[in-house]
PDB file of C-alpha atoms in Angstrom:
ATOM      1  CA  UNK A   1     108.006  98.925  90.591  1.00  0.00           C
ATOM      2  CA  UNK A   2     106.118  95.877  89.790  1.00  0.00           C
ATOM      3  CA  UNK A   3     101.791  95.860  90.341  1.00  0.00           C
ATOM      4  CA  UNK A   4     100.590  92.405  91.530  1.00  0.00           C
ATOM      5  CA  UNK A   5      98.097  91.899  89.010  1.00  0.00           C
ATOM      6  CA  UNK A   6      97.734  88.049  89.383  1.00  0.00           C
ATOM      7  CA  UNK A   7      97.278  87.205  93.009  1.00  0.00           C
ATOM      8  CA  UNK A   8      95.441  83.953  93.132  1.00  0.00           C
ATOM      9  CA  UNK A   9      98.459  81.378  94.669  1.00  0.00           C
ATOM     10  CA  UNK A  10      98.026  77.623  96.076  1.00  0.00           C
ATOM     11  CA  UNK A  11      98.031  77.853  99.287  1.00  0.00           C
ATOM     12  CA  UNK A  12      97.367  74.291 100.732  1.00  0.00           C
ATOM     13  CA  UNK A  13      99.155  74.888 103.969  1.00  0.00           C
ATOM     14  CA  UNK A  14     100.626  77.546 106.629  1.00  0.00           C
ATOM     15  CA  UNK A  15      99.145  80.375 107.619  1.00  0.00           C
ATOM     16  CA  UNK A  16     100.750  83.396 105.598  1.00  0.00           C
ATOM     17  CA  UNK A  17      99.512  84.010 102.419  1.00  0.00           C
ATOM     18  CA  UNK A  18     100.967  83.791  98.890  1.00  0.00           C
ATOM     19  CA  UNK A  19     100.949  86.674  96.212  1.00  0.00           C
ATOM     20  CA  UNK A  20     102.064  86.113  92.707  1.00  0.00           C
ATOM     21  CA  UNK A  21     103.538  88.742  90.497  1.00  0.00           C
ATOM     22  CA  UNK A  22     105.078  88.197  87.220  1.00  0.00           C
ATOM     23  CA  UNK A  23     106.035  84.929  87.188  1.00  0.00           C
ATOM     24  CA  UNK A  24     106.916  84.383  90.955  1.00  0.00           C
ATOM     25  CA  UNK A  25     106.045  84.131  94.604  1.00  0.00           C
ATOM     26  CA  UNK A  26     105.799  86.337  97.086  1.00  0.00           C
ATOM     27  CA  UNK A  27     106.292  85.109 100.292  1.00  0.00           C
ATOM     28  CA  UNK A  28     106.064  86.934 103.457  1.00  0.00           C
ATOM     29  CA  UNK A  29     109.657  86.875 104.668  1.00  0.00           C
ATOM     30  CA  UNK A  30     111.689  85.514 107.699  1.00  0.00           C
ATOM     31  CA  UNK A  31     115.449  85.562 108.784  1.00  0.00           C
ATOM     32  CA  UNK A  32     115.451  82.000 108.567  1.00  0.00           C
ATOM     33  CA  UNK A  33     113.998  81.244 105.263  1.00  0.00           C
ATOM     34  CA  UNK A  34     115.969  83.593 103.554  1.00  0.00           C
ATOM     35  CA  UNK A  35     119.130  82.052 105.197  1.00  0.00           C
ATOM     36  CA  UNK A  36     118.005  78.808 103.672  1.00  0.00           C
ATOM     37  CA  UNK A  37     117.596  80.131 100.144  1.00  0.00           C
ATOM     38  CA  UNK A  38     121.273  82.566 100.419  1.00  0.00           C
ATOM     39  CA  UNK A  39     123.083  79.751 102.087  1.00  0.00           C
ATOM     40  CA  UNK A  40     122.042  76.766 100.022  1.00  0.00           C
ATOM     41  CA  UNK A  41     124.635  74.355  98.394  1.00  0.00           C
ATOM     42  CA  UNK A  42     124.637  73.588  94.375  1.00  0.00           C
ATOM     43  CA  UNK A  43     123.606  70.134  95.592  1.00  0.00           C
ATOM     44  CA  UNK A  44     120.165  71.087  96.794  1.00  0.00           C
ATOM     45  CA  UNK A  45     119.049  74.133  94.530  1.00  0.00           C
ATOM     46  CA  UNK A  46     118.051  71.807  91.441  1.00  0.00           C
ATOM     47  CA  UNK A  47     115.151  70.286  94.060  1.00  0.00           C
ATOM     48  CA  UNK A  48     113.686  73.770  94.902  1.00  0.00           C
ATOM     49  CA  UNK A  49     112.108  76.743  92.959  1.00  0.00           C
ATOM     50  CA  UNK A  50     114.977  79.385  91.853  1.00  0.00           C
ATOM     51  CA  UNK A  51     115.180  81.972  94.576  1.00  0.00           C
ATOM     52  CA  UNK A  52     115.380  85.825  93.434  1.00  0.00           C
ATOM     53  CA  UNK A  53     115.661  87.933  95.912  1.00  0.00           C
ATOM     54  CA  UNK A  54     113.345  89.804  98.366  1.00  0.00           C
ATOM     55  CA  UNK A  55     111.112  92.862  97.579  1.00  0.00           C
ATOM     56  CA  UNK A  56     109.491  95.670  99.362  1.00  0.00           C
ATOM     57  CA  UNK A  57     105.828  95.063  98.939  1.00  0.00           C
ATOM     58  CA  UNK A  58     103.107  97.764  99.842  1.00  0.00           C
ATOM     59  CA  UNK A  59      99.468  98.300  99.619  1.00  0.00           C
ATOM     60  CA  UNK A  60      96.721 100.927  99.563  1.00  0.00           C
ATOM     61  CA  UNK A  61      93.229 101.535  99.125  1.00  0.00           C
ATOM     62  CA  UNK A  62      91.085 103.956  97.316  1.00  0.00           C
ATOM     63  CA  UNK A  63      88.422 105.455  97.787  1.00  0.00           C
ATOM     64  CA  UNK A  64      86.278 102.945  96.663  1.00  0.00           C
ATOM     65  CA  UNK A  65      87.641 100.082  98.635  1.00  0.00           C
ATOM     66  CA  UNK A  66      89.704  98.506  95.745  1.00  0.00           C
ATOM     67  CA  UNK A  67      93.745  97.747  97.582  1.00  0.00           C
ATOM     68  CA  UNK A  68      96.499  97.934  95.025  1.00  0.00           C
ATOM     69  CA  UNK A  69      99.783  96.118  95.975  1.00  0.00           C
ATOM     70  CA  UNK A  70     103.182  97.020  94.260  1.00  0.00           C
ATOM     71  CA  UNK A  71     106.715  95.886  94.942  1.00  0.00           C
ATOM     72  CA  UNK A  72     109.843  97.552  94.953  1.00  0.00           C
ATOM     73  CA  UNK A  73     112.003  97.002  92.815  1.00  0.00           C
ATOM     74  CA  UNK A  74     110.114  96.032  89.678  1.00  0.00           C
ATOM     75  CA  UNK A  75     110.823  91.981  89.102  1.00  0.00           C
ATOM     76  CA  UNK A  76     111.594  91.537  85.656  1.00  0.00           C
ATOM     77  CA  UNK A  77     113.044  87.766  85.980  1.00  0.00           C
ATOM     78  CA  UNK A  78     111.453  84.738  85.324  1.00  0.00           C
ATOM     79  CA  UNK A  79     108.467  86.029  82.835  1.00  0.00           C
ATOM     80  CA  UNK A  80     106.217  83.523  82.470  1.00  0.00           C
ATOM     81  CA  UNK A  81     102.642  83.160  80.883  1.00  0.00           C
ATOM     82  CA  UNK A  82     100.162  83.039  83.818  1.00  0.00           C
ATOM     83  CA  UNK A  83      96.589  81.892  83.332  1.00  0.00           C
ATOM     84  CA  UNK A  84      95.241  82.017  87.014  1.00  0.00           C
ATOM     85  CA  UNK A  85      92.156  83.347  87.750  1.00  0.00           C
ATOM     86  CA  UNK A  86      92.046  87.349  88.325  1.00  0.00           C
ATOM     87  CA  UNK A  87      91.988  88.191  91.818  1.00  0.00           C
ATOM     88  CA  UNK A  88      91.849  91.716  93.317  1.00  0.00           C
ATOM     89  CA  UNK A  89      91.191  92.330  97.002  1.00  0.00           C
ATOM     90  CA  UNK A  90      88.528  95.042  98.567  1.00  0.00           C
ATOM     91  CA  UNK A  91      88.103  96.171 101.820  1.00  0.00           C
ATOM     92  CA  UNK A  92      84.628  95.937 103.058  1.00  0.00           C
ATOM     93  CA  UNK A  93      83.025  98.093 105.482  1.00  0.00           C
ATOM     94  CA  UNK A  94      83.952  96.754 108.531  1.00  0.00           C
ATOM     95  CA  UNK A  95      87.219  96.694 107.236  1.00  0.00           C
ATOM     96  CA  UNK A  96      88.186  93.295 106.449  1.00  0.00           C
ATOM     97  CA  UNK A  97      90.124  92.515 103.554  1.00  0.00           C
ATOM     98  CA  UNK A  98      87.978  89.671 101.091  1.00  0.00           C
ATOM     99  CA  UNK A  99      89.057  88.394  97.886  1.00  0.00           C
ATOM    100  CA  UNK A 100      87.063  89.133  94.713  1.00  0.00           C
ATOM    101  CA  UNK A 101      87.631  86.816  91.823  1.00  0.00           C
ATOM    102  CA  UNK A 102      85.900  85.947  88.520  1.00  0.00           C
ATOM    103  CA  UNK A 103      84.763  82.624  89.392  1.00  0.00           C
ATOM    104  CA  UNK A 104      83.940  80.709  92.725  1.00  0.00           C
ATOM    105  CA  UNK A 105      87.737  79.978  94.886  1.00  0.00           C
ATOM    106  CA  UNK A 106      88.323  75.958  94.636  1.00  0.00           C
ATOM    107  CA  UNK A 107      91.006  76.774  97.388  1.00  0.00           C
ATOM    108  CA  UNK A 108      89.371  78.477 100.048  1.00  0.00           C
ATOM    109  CA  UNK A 109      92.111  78.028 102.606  1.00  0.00           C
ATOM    110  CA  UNK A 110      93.932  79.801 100.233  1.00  0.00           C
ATOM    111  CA  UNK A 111      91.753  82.716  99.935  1.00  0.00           C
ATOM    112  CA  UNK A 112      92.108  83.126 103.278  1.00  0.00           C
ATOM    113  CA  UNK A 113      95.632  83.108 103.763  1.00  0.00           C
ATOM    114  CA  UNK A 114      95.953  86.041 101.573  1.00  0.00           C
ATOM    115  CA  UNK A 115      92.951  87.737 103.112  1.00  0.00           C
ATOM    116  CA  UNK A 116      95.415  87.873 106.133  1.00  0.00           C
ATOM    117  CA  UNK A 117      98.580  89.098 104.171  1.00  0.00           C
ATOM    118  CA  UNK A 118      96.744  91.846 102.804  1.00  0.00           C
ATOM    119  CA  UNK A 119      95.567  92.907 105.716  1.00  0.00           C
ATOM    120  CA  UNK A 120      99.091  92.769 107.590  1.00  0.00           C
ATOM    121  CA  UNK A 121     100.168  94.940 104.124  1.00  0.00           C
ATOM    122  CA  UNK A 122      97.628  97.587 105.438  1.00  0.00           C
ATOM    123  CA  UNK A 123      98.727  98.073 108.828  1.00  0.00           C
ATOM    124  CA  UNK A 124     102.407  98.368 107.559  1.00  0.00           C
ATOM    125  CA  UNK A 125     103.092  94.660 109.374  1.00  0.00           C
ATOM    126  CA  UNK A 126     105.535  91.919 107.000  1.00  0.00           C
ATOM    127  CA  UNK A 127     106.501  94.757 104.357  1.00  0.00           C
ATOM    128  CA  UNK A 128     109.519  92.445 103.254  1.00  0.00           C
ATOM    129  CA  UNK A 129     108.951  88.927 100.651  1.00  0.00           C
ATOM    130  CA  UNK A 130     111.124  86.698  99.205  1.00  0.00           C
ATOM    131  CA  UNK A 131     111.149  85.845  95.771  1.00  0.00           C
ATOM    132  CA  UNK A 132     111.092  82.614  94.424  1.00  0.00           C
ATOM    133  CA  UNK A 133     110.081  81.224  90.709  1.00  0.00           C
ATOM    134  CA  UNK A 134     106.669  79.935  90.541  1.00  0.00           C
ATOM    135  CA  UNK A 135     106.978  76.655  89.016  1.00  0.00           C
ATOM    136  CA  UNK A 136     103.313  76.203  88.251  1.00  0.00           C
ATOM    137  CA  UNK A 137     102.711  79.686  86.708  1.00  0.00           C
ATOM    138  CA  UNK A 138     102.162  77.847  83.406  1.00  0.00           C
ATOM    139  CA  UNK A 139      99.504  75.348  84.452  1.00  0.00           C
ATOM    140  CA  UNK A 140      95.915  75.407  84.618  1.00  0.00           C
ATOM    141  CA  UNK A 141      95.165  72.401  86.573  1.00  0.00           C
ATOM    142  CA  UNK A 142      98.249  72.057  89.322  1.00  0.00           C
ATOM    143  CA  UNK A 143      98.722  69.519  91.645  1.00  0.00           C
ATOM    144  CA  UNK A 144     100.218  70.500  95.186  1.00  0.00           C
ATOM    145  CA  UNK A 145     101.216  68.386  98.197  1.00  0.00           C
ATOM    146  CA  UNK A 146     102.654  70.043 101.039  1.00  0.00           C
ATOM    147  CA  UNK A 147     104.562  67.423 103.160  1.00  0.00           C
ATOM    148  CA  UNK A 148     106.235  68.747 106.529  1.00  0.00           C
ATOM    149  CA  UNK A 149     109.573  66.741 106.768  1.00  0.00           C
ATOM    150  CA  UNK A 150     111.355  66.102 110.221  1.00  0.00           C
ATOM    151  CA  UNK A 151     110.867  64.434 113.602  1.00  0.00           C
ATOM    152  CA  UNK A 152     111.187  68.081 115.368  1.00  0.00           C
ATOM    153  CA  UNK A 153     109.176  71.175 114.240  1.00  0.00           C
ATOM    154  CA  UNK A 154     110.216  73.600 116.798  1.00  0.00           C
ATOM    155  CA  UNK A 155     112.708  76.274 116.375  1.00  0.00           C
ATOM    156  CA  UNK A 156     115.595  76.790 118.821  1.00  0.00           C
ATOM    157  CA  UNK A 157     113.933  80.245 119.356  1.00  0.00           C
ATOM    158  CA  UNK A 158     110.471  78.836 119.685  1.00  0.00           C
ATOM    159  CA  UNK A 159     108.746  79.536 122.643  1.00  0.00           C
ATOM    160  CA  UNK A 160     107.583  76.739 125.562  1.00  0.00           C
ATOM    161  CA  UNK A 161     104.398  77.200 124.742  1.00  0.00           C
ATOM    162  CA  UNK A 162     105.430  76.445 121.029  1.00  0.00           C
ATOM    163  CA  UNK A 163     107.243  74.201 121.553  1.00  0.00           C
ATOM    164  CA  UNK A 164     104.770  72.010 123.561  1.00  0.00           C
ATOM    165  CA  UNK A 165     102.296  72.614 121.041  1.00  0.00           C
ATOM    166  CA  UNK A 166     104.912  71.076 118.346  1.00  0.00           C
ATOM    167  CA  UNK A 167     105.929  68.296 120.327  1.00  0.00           C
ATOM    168  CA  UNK A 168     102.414  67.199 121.076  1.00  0.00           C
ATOM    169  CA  UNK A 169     101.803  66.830 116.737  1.00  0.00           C
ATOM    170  CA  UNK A 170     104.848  65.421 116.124  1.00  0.00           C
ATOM    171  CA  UNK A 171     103.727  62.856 118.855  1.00  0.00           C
ATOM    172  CA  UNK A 172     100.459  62.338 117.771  1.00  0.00           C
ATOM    173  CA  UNK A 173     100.652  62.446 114.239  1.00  0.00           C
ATOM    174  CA  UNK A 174     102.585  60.497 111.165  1.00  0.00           C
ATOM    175  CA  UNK A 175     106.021  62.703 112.759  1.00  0.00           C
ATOM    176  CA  UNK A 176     107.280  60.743 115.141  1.00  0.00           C
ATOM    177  CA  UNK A 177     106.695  57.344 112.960  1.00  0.00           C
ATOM    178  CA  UNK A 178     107.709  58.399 109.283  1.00  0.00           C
ATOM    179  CA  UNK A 179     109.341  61.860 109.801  1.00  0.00           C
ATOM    180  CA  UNK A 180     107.126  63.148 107.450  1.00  0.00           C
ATOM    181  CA  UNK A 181     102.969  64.360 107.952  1.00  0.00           C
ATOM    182  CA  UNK A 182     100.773  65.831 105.582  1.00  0.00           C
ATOM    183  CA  UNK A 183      99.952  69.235 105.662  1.00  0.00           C
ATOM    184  CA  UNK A 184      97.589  69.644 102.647  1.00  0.00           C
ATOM    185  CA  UNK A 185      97.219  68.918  98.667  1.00  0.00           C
ATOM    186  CA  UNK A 186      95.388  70.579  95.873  1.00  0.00           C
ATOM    187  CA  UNK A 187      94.423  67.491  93.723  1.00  0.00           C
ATOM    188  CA  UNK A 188      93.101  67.759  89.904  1.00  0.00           C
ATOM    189  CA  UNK A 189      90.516  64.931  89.453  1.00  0.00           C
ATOM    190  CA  UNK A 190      91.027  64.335  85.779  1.00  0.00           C
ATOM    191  CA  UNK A 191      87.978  61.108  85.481  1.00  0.00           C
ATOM    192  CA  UNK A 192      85.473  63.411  86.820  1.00  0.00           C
ATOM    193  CA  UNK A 193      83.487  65.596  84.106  1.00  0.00           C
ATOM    194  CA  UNK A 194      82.297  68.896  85.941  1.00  0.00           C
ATOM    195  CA  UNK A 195      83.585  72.124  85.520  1.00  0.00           C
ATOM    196  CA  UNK A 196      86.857  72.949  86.332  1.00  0.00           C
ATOM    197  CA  UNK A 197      87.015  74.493  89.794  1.00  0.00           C
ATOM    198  CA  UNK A 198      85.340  71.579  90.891  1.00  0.00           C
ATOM    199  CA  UNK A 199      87.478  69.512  90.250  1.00  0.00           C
ATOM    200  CA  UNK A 200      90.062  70.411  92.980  1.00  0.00           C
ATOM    201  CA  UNK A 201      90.306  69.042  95.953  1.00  0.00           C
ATOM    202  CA  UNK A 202      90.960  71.174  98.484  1.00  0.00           C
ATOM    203  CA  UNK A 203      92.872  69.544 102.342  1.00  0.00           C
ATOM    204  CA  UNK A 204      93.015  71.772 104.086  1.00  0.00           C
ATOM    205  CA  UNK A 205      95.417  71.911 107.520  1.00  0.00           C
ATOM    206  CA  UNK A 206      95.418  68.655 109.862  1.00  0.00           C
ATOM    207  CA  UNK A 207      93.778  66.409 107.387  1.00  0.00           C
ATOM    208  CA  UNK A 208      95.835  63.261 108.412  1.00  0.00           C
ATOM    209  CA  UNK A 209      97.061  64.901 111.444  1.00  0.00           C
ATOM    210  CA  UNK A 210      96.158  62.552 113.733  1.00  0.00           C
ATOM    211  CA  UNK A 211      96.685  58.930 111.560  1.00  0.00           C
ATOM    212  CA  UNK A 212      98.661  56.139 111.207  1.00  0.00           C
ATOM    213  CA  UNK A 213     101.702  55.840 108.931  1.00  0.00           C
ATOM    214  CA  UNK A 214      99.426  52.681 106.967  1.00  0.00           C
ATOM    215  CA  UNK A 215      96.796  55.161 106.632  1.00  0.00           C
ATOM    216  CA  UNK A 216      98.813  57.813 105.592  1.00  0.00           C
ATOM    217  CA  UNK A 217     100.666  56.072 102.750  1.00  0.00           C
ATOM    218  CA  UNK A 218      96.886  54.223 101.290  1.00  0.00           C
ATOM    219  CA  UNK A 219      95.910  58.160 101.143  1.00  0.00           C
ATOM    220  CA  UNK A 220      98.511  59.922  99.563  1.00  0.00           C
ATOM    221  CA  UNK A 221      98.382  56.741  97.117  1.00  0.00           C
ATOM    222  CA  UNK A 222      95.249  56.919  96.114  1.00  0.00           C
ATOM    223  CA  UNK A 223      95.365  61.072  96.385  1.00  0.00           C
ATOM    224  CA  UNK A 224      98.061  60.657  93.553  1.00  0.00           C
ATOM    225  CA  UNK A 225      96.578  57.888  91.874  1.00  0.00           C
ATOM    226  CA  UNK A 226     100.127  57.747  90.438  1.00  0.00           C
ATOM    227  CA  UNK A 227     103.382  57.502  91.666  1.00  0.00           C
ATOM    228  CA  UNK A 228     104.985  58.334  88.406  1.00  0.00           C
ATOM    229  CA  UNK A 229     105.464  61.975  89.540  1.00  0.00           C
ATOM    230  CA  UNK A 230     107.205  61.177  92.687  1.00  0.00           C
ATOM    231  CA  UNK A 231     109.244  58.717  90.661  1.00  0.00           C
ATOM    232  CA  UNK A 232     111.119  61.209  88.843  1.00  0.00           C
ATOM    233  CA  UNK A 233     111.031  63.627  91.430  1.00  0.00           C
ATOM    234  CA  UNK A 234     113.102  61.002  93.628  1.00  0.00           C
ATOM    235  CA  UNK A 235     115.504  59.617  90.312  1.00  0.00           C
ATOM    236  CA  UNK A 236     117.082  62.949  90.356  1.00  0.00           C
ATOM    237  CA  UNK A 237     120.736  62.761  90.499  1.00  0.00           C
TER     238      UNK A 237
END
């Protein structure tokens, strides 16, 4: 049994929340996903976190309102020092599930997100997470740009609702252009001199939604400030 004692993730898209326990990811998990990460070919795994299986997570409450959340069976892979921000979760009085945490959130979308997972825990919905590695457990200041790839968004599954709803933001966003719109980053302003959790910068979901692919590119230029990053992300053979 492993106790999520570090829960504070970067969420800077989506809508399900991220939990971290001992040096990985919890993500809530579907049949899809997890077909990605069992299926995958040599080729692709050196481009995405290490995947370690899936875990039974639950959660309760005491009496005083403090949830604990523990997964089954204990993760012992991938230790890694962490040096986020302790987070523990409460339920309030009219039962919703808010995030408690040492210092003021500089990802509030994020907060959020996990509000929402918690919650889910407690009414016995999304027991099941994959596991992944959590390549950023050993920085302070992380960087993280969520780009959603592809000219279709839509499932074969997906609903016609969905599936209008998809169509129309592939068709009026950066989609149907580049193949590629941005979601969200968490950006680390290092010429700026304040403290610390004011220096992220926070998108949250449809910033650039509805742009052009010129506008698009000048922003996640100057967002970077540097494209030495994606320069050896891209070199990798």
């Amino acid at each position: 049994m492993s106790k999520f004692k570090e829960k504070r993730a970067f969420n800077v898209g989506g809508h399900f929340g991220l939990l971290q326990c001992n040096g990985h990811v919890a993500k809530p998990m579907n049949a899809r996903e997890l077909a990605f990460y069992e299926l995958m070919g040599e080729n692709l795994r050196k481009f995405v976190p290490d995947y370690c299986g899936r875990v039974h997570v639950c959660a309760t409450v005491d009496d005083d309102g403090e949830l604990r959340i523990v997964a089954e069976p204990a993760i012992e892979c991938h230790p890694k020092l962490k040096r986020s921000t302790s987070v523990r979760f409460h339920l309030d009085e009219t039962g919703k599930v808010v995030v408690i945490t040492d210092r003021v959130p500089s990802n509030y979308w994020a907060a959020e997100c996990q509000s929402k997972v918690v919650h889910k825990l407690l009414e016995g919905s999304y027991p099941w997470f994959i596991l992944l590695d959590n390549i950023v457990a050993t920085f302070s200041r992380p960087c993280v740009l969520d780009l959603k790839i592809g000219t279709r968004q839509h499932g074969d599954d997906a609903s016609e609702s969905k599936r209008h709803r998809q169509l129309r933001k592939c068709r009026e966003s950066t989609s149907a252009t580049l193949g590629v719109r941005m979601v969200g980053m968490q950006l680390y302003e290092s010429r700026t001199k304040v403290s610390l959790f004011r220096l992220f910068l926070s998108v949250f979901k449809y910033f650039n939604f509805w742009t052009s692919e010129c506008v698009f590119c000048i922003r996640l230029h100057l967002c970077t400030n540097s494209c030495f990053v994606a320069t050896k992300f891209l070199s990798r053979e």
